[in-house]
Rosetta silent file (secondary structure, phi, psi, omega in degrees, C-alpha in Angstrom):
SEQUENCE: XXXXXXXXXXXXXXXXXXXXXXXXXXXXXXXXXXXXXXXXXXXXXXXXXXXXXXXXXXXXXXXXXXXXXXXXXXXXXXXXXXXXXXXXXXXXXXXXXXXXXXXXXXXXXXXXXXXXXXXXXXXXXXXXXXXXXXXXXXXXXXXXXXXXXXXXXXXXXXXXXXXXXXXXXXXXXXXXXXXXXXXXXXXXXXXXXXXXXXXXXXXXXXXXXXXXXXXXXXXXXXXXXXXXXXXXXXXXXXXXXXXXXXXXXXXXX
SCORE:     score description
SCORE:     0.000 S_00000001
   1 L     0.000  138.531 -176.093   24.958  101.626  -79.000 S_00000001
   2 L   -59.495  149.027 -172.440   25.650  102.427  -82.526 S_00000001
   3 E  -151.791  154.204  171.320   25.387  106.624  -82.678 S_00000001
   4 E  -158.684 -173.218 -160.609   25.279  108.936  -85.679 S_00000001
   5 E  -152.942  169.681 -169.978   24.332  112.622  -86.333 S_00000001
   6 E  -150.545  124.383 -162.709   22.402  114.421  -89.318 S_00000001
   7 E  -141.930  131.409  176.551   22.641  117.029  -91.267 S_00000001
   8 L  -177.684  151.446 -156.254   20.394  118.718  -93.497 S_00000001
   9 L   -80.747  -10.843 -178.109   19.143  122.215  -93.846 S_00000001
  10 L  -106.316  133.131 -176.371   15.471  121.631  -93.937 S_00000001
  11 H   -66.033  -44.712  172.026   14.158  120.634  -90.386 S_00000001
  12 H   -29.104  -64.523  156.236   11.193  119.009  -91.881 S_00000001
  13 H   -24.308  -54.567  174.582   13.728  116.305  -93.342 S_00000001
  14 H   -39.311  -87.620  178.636   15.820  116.012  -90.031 S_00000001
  15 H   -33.965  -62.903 -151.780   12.666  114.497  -88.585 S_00000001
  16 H   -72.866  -19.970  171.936   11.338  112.503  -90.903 S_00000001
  17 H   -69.283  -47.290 -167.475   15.049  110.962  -91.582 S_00000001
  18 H   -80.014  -47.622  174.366   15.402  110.536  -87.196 S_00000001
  19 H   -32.111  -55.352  178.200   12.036  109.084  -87.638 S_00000001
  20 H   -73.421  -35.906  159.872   12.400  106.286  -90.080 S_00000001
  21 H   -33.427  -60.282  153.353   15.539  105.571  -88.338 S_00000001
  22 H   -67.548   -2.988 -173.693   13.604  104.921  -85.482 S_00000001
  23 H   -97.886  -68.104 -177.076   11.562  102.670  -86.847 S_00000001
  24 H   -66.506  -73.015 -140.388   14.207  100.360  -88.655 S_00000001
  25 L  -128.805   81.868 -169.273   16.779  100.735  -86.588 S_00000001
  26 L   -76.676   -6.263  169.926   15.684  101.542  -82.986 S_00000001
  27 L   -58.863  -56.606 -156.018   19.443  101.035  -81.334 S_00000001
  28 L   -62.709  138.508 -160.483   21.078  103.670  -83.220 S_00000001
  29 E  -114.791   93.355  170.037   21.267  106.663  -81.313 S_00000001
  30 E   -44.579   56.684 -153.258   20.734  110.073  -82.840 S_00000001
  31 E   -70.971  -35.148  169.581   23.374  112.231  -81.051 S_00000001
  32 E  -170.725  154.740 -163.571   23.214  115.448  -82.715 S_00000001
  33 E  -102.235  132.317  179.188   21.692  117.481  -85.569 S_00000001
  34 E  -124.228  135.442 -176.303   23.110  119.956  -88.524 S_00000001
  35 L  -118.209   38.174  167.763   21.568  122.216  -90.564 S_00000001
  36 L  -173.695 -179.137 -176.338   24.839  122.876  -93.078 S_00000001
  37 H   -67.452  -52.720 -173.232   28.175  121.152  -93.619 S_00000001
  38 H   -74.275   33.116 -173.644   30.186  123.318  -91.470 S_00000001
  39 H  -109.394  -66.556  177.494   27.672  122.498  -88.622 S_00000001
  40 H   -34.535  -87.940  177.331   28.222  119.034  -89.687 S_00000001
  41 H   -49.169  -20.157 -173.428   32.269  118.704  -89.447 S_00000001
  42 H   -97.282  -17.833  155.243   32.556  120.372  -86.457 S_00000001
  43 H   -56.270  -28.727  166.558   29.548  117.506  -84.672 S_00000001
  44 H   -71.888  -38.314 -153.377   31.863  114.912  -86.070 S_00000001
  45 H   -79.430  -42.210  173.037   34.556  116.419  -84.938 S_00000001
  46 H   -62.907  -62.692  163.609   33.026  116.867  -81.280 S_00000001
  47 L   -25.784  -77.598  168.410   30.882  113.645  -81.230 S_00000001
  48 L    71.941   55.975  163.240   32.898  111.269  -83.211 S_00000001
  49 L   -67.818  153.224 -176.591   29.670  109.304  -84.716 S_00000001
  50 L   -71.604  -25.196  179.244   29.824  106.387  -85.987 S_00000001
  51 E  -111.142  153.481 -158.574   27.652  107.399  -88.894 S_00000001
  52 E  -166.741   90.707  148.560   27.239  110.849  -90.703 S_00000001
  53 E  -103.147  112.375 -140.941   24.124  111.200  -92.413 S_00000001
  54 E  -116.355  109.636 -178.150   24.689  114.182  -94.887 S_00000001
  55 L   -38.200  147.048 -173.143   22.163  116.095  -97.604 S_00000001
  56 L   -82.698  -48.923 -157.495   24.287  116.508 -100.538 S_00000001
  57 L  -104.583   99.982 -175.967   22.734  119.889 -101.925 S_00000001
  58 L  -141.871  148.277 -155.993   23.319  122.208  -98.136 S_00000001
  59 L   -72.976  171.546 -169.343   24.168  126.137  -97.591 S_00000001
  60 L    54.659 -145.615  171.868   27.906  126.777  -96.817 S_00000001
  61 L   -46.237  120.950  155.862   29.789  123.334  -97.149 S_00000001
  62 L   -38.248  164.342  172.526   27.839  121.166  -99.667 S_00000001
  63 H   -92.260   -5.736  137.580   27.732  117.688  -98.091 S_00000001
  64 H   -20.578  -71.748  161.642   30.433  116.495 -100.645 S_00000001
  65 H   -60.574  -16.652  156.913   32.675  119.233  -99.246 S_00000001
  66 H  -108.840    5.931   59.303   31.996  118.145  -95.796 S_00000001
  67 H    46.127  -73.325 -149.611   32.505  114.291  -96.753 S_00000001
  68 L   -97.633  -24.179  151.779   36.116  115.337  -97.899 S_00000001
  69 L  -100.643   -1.762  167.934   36.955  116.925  -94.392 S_00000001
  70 L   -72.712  -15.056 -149.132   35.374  114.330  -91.969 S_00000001
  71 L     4.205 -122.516 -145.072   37.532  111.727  -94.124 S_00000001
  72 L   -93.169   35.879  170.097   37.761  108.619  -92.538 S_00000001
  73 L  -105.578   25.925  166.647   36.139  109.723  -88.659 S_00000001
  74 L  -179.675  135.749  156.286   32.715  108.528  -89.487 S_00000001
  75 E   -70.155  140.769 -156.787   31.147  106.464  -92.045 S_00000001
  76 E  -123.263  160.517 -177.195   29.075  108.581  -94.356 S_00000001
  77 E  -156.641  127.023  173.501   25.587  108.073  -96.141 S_00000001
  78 E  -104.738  139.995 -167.939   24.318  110.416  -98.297 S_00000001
  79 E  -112.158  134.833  179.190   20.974  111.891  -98.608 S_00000001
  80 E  -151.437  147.799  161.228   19.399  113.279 -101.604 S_00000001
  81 L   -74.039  -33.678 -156.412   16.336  114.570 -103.724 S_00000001
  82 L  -132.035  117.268 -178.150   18.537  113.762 -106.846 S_00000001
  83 H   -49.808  -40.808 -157.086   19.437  110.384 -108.115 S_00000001
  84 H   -96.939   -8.719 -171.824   21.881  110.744 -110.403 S_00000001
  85 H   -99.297  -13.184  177.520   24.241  112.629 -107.945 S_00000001
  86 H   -50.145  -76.129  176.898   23.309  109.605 -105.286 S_00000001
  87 H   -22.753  -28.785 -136.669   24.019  107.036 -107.574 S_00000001
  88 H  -137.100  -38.198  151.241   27.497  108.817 -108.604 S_00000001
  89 H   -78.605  -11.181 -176.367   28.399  109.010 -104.945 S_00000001
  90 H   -87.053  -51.864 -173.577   27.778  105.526 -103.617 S_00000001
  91 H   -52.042  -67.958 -163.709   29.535  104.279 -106.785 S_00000001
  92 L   -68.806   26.247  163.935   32.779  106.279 -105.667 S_00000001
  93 L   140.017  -14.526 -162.683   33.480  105.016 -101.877 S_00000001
  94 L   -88.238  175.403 -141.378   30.355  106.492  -99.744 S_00000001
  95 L   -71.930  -34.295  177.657   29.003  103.927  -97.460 S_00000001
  96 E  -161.779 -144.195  178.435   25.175  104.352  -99.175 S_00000001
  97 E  -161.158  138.861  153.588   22.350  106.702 -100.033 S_00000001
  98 E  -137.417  159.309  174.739   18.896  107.132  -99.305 S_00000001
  99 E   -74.770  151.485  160.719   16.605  109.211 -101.381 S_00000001
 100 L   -87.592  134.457   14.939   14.409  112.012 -100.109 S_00000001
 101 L   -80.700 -158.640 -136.771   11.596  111.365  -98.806 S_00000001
 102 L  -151.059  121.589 -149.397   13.052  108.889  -97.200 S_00000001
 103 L  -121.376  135.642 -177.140   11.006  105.267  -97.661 S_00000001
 104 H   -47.899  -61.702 -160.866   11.178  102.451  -94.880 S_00000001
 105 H   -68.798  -60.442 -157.406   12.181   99.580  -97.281 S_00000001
 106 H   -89.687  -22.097  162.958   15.102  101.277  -98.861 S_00000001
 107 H   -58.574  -42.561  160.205   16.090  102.586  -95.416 S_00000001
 108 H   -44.514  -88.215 -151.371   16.114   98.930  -94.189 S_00000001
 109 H   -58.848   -4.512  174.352   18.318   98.268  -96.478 S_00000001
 110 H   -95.951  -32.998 -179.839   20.856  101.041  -95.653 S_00000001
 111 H   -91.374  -30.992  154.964   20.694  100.401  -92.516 S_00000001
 112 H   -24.963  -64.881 -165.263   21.170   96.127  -93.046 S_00000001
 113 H   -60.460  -56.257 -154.563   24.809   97.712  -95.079 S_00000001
 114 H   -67.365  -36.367 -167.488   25.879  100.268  -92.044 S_00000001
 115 L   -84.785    6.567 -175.953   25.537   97.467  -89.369 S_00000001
 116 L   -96.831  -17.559 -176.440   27.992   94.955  -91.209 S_00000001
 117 L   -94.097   21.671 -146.866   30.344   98.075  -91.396 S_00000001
 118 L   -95.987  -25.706 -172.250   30.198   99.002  -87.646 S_00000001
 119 L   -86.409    0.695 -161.069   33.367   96.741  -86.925 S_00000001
 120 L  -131.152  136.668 -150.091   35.378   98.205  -89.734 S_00000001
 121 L   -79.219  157.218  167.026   37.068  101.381  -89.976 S_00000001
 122 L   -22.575   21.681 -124.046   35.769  104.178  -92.014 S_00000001
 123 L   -65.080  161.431 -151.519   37.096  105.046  -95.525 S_00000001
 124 L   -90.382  106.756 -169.148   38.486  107.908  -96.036 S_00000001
 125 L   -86.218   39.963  171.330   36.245  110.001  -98.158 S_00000001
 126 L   -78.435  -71.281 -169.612   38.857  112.790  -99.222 S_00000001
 127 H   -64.237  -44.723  164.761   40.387  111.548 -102.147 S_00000001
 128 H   -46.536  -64.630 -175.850   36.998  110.112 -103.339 S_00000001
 129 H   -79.734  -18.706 -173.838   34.734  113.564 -102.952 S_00000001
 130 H   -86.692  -15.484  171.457   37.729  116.047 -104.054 S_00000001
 131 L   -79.278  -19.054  179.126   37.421  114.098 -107.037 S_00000001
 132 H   -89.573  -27.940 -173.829   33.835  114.502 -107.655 S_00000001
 133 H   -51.595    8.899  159.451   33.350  118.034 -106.516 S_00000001
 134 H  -121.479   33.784  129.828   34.343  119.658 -109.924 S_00000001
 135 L  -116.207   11.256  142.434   31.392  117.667 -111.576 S_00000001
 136 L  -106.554   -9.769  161.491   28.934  118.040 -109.238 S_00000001
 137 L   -86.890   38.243  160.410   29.481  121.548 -108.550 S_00000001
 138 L   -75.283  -74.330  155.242   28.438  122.195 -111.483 S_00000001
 139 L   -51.175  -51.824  169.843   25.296  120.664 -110.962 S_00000001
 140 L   -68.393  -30.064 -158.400   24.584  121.932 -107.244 S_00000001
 141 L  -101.847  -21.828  177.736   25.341  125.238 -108.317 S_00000001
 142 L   -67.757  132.124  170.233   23.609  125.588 -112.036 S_00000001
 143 L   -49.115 -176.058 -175.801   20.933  127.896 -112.269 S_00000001
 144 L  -101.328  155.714 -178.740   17.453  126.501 -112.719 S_00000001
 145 L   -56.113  159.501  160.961   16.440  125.401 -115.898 S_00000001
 146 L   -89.604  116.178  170.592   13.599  127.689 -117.805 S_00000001
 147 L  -117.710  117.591 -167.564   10.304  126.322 -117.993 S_00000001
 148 L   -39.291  147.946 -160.908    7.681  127.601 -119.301 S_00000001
 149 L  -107.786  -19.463 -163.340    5.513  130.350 -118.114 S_00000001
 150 E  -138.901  150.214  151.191    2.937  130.801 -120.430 S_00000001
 151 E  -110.467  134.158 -177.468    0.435  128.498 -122.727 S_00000001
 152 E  -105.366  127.404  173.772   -0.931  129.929 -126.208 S_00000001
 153 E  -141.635  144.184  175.225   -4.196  127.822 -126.130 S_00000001
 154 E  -107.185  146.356  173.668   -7.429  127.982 -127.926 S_00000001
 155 L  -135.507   89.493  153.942  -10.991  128.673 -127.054 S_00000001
 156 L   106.610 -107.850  160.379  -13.296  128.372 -129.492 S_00000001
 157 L  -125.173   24.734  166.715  -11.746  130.848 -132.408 S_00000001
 158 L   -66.218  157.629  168.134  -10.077  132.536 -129.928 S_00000001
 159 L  -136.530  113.629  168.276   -6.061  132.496 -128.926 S_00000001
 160 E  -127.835  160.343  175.341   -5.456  133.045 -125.390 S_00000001
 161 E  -102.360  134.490 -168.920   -1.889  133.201 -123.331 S_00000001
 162 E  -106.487  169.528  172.224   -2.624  131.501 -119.912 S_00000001
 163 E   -85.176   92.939  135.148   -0.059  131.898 -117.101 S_00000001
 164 H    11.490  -28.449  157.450    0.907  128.220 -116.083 S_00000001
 165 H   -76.423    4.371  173.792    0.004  129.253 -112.750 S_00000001
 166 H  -127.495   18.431 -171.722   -3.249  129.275 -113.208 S_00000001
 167 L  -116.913  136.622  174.334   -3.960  126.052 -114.991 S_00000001
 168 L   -40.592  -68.184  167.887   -5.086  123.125 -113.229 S_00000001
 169 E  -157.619  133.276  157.428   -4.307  120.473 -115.257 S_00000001
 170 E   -78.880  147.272 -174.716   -3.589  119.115 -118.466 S_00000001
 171 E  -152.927  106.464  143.692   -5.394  115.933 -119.911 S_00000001
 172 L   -27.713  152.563  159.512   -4.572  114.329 -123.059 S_00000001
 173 L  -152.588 -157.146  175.662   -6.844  112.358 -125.624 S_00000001
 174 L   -54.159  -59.454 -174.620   -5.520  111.248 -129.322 S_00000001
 175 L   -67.925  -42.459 -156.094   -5.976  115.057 -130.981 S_00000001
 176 L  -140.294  178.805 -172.011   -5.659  116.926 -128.328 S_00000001
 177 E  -132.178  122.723  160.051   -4.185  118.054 -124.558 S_00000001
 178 E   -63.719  139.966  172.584   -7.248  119.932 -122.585 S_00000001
 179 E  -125.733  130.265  178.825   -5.552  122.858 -120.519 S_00000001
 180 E  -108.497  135.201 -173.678   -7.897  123.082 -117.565 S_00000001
 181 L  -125.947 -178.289 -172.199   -8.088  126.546 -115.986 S_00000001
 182 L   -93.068  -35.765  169.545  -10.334  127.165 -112.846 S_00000001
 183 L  -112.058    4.022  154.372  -12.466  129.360 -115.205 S_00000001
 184 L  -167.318 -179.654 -169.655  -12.539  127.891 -118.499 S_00000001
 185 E  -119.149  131.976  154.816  -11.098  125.037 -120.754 S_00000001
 186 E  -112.798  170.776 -144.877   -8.999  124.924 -123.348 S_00000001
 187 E  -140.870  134.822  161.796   -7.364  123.070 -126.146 S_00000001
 188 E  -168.720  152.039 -165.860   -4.006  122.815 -127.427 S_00000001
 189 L   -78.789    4.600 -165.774   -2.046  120.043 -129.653 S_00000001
 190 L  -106.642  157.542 -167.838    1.093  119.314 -128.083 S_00000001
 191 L   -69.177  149.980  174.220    1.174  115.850 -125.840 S_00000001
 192 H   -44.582  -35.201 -143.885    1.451  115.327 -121.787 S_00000001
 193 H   -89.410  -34.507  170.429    4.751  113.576 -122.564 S_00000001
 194 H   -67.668  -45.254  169.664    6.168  116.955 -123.946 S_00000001
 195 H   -33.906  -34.603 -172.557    4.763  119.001 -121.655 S_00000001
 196 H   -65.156  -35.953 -175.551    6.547  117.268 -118.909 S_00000001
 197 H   -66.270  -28.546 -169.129   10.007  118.079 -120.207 S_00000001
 198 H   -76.063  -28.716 -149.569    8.588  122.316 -120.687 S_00000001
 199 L  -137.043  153.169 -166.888    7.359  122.463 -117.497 S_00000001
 200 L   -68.547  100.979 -137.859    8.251  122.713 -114.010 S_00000001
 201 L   -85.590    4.146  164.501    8.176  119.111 -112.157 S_00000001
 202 L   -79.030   10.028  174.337    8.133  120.848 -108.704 S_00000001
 203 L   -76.731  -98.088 -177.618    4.713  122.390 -110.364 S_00000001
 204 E  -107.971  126.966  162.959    3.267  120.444 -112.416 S_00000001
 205 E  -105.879  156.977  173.420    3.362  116.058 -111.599 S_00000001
 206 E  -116.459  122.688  178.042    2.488  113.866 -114.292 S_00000001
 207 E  -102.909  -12.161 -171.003    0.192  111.482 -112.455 S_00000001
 208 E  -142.244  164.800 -178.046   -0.805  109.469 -116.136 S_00000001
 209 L   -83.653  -10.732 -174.466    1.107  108.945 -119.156 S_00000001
 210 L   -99.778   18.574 -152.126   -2.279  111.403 -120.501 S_00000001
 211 E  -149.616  134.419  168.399   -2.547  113.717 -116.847 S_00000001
 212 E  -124.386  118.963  163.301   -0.546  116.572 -115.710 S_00000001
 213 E  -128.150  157.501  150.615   -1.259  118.388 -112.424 S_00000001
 214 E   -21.612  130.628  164.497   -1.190  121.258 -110.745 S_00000001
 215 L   -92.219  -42.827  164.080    0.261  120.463 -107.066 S_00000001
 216 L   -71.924    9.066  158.266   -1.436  123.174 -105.553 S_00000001
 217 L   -60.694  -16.379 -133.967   -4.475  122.366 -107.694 S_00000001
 218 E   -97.644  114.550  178.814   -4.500  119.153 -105.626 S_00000001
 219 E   -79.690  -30.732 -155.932   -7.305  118.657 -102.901 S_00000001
 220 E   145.065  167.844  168.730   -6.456  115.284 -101.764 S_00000001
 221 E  -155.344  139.568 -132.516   -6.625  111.602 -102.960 S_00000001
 222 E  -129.929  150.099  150.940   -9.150  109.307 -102.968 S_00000001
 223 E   -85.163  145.921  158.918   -9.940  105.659 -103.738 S_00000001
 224 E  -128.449  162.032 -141.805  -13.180  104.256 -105.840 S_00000001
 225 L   -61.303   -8.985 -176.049  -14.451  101.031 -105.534 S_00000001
 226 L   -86.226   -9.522 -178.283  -12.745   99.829 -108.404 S_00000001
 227 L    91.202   13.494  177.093   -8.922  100.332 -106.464 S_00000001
 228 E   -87.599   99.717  155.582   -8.350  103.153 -108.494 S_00000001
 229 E   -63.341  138.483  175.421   -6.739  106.332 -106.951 S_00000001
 230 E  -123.236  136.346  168.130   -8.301  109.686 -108.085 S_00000001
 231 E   -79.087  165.563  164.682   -6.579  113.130 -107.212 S_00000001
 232 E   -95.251  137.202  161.732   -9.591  115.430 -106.051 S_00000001
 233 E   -99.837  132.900 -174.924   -9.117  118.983 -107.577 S_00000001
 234 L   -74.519  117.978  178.158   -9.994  122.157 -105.187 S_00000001
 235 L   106.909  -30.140 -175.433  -12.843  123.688 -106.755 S_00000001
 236 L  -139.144 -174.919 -173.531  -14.127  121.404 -109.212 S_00000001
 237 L   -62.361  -44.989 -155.699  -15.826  117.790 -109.934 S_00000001
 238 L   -36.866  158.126  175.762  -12.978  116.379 -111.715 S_00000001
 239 L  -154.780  115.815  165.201  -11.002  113.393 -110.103 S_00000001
 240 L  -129.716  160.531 -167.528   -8.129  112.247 -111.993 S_00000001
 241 E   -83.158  137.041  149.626   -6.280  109.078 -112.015 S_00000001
 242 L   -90.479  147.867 -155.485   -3.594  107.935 -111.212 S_00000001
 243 L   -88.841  167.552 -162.799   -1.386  105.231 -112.694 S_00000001
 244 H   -75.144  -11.398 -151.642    0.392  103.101 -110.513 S_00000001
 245 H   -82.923   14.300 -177.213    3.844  103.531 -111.725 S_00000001
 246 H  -139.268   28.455 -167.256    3.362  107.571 -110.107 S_00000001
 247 L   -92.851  -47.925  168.264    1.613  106.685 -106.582 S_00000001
 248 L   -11.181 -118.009  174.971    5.116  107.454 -105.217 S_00000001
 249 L    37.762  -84.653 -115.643    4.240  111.128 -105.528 S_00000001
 250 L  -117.275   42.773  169.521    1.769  111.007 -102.779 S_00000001
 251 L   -98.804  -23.988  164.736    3.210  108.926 -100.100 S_00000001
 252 L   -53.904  -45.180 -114.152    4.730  112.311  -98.587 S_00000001
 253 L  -102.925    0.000    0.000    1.088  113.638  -98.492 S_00000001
C-alpha cells in the first residue's frame, strides 16, 4: 500500500486533508501526522513515506525549508491557503498542490498525478526550494497588510466613525454603498469593489460584485425557490445574495 504522512499545524486541516484522502484515494495509508516542519523531517526520516504532504506557511521549518531537507526521500505535495506561492512551487519541481480547504475534484486530480509517480524515484527538492526560499520568505514572513479600521459614514447630516467591527455589511446601488450596522444604517460613496482591496478578506467576504459581509455577521445560508442562495444575517431580516462565482466561500461551512 501506497503510505504518506502530513503535516500541518492546524489539526482541523490534518483531518479534513486525511479525510478527503480517504475518500479519493482509500489505499493510501496515512502513517503519521506533523504539526511543523521539523516534526515533519524527522517522520520522513523515520517512516520513509512515499508521499509528504506539507503546509507551506508552518511554525519552526516552513514547509519549503522542510522540502529542501527531505530532498529526494519522499515525493512532496504542497498544501496551501495561498495560490500564488502554490502555483510558484509546483512550477519549480514539487510533485503538486492542493489548496486549502481542500476540494474532492482537485484532490482527485492530485492524487490521479502521485499514483503515476509511485514507480519513479523522488526528485530531489533541495536545489529547487533553496532557490525559492529567499522570495517566499519574504512573503511567509511579511507583516500583515493594514486595513482599515474605521468608516467615516453619514447619517442624515451627521458624520459618524464606525469601527469595521461592528458593521454588518456593505451593499452597493449606483450612488451609493449602505454601511449596515446592527443599530443603524448608513451611507457612504465609495464602491464594494474598493472596499474589498481596504478591508480585511479574513473579515469582510464579498459575496456580490454590490455585497460585502461581515463573517461573523453571518447566520447561515439559505436557498429560495428561485435557486438563489441568500446569507441570513444574525439579528436582522436581511438575506443577501450570493453570486455564483463566490459560493466557494461557503462550502467549508
Amino acid at each position: 500500500m501506497p503510505t504518506a504522512i502530513i503535516a500541518d499545524d492546524e489539526r482541523l486541516m490534518r483531518d479534513q486533508l486525511r479525510m478527503r484522502l480517504g475518500q479519493v484515494w482509500p489505499e493510501l495509508e496515512i502513517i503519521g501526522e506533523a504539526k511543523n516542519g521539523d516534526e515533519a523531517v524527522e517522520l520522513v526520516d523515520q517512516l520513509k513515506p512515499d508521499f509528504t504532504f506539507l503546509d507551506i506557511r508552518m511554525p519552526g521549518k516552513t514547509g519549503m525549508e522542510a522540502a529542501a531537507v527531505i530532498g529526494n526521500q519522499s515525493h512532496i505535495v504542497f498544501v496551501t491557503a495561498y495560490d500564488a506561492y502554490a502555483v510558484e512551487a509546483f512550477e519549480r519541481g514539487a510533485v503538486d498542490y492542493v489548496l486549502k480547504p481542500p476540494e474532492q475534484e482537485r484532490l482527485q486530480i492530485t492524487v490521479e498525478r502521485l499514483k503515476t509517480r509511485l514507480a519513479t524515484p523522488a526528485a530531489d527538492m533541495n536545489a529547487s526550494v533553496t532557490a525559492m526560499l529567499s522570495q517566499l520568505a519574504e512573503k511567509i514572513t511579511a507583516p500583515k497588510p493594514s486595513y482599515l479600521q474605521w468608516i467615516q459614514a453619514s447619517i442624515g447630516q451627521d458624520l459618524r466613525m464606525i469601527p469595521v467591527e461592528e458593521i454588518l455589511f456593505f451593499r452597493s446601488d449606483e450612488k451609493y454603498t449602505c454601511v449596515q450596522t446592527e443599530r443603524y444604517e448608513a451611507l457612504i460613496r465609495k464602491p464594494v469593489r474598493d472596499l474589498a482591496e481596504e478591508l480585511d478578506p479574513a473579515l469582510f467576504w464579498q459575496i456580490h460584485r454590490a455585497t460585502l459581509v461581515n463573517v461573523n455577521a453571518i447566520e447561515g445560508v439559505t436557498r429560495d425557490i428561485r435557486g438563489r442562495h441568500l446569507v441570513m444575517i444574525k439579528g436582522k431580516p436581511d438575506k443577501l445574495e450570493v453570486s455564483r462565482s463566490f459560493l466557494h466561500l461557503f462550502k467549508q461551512m
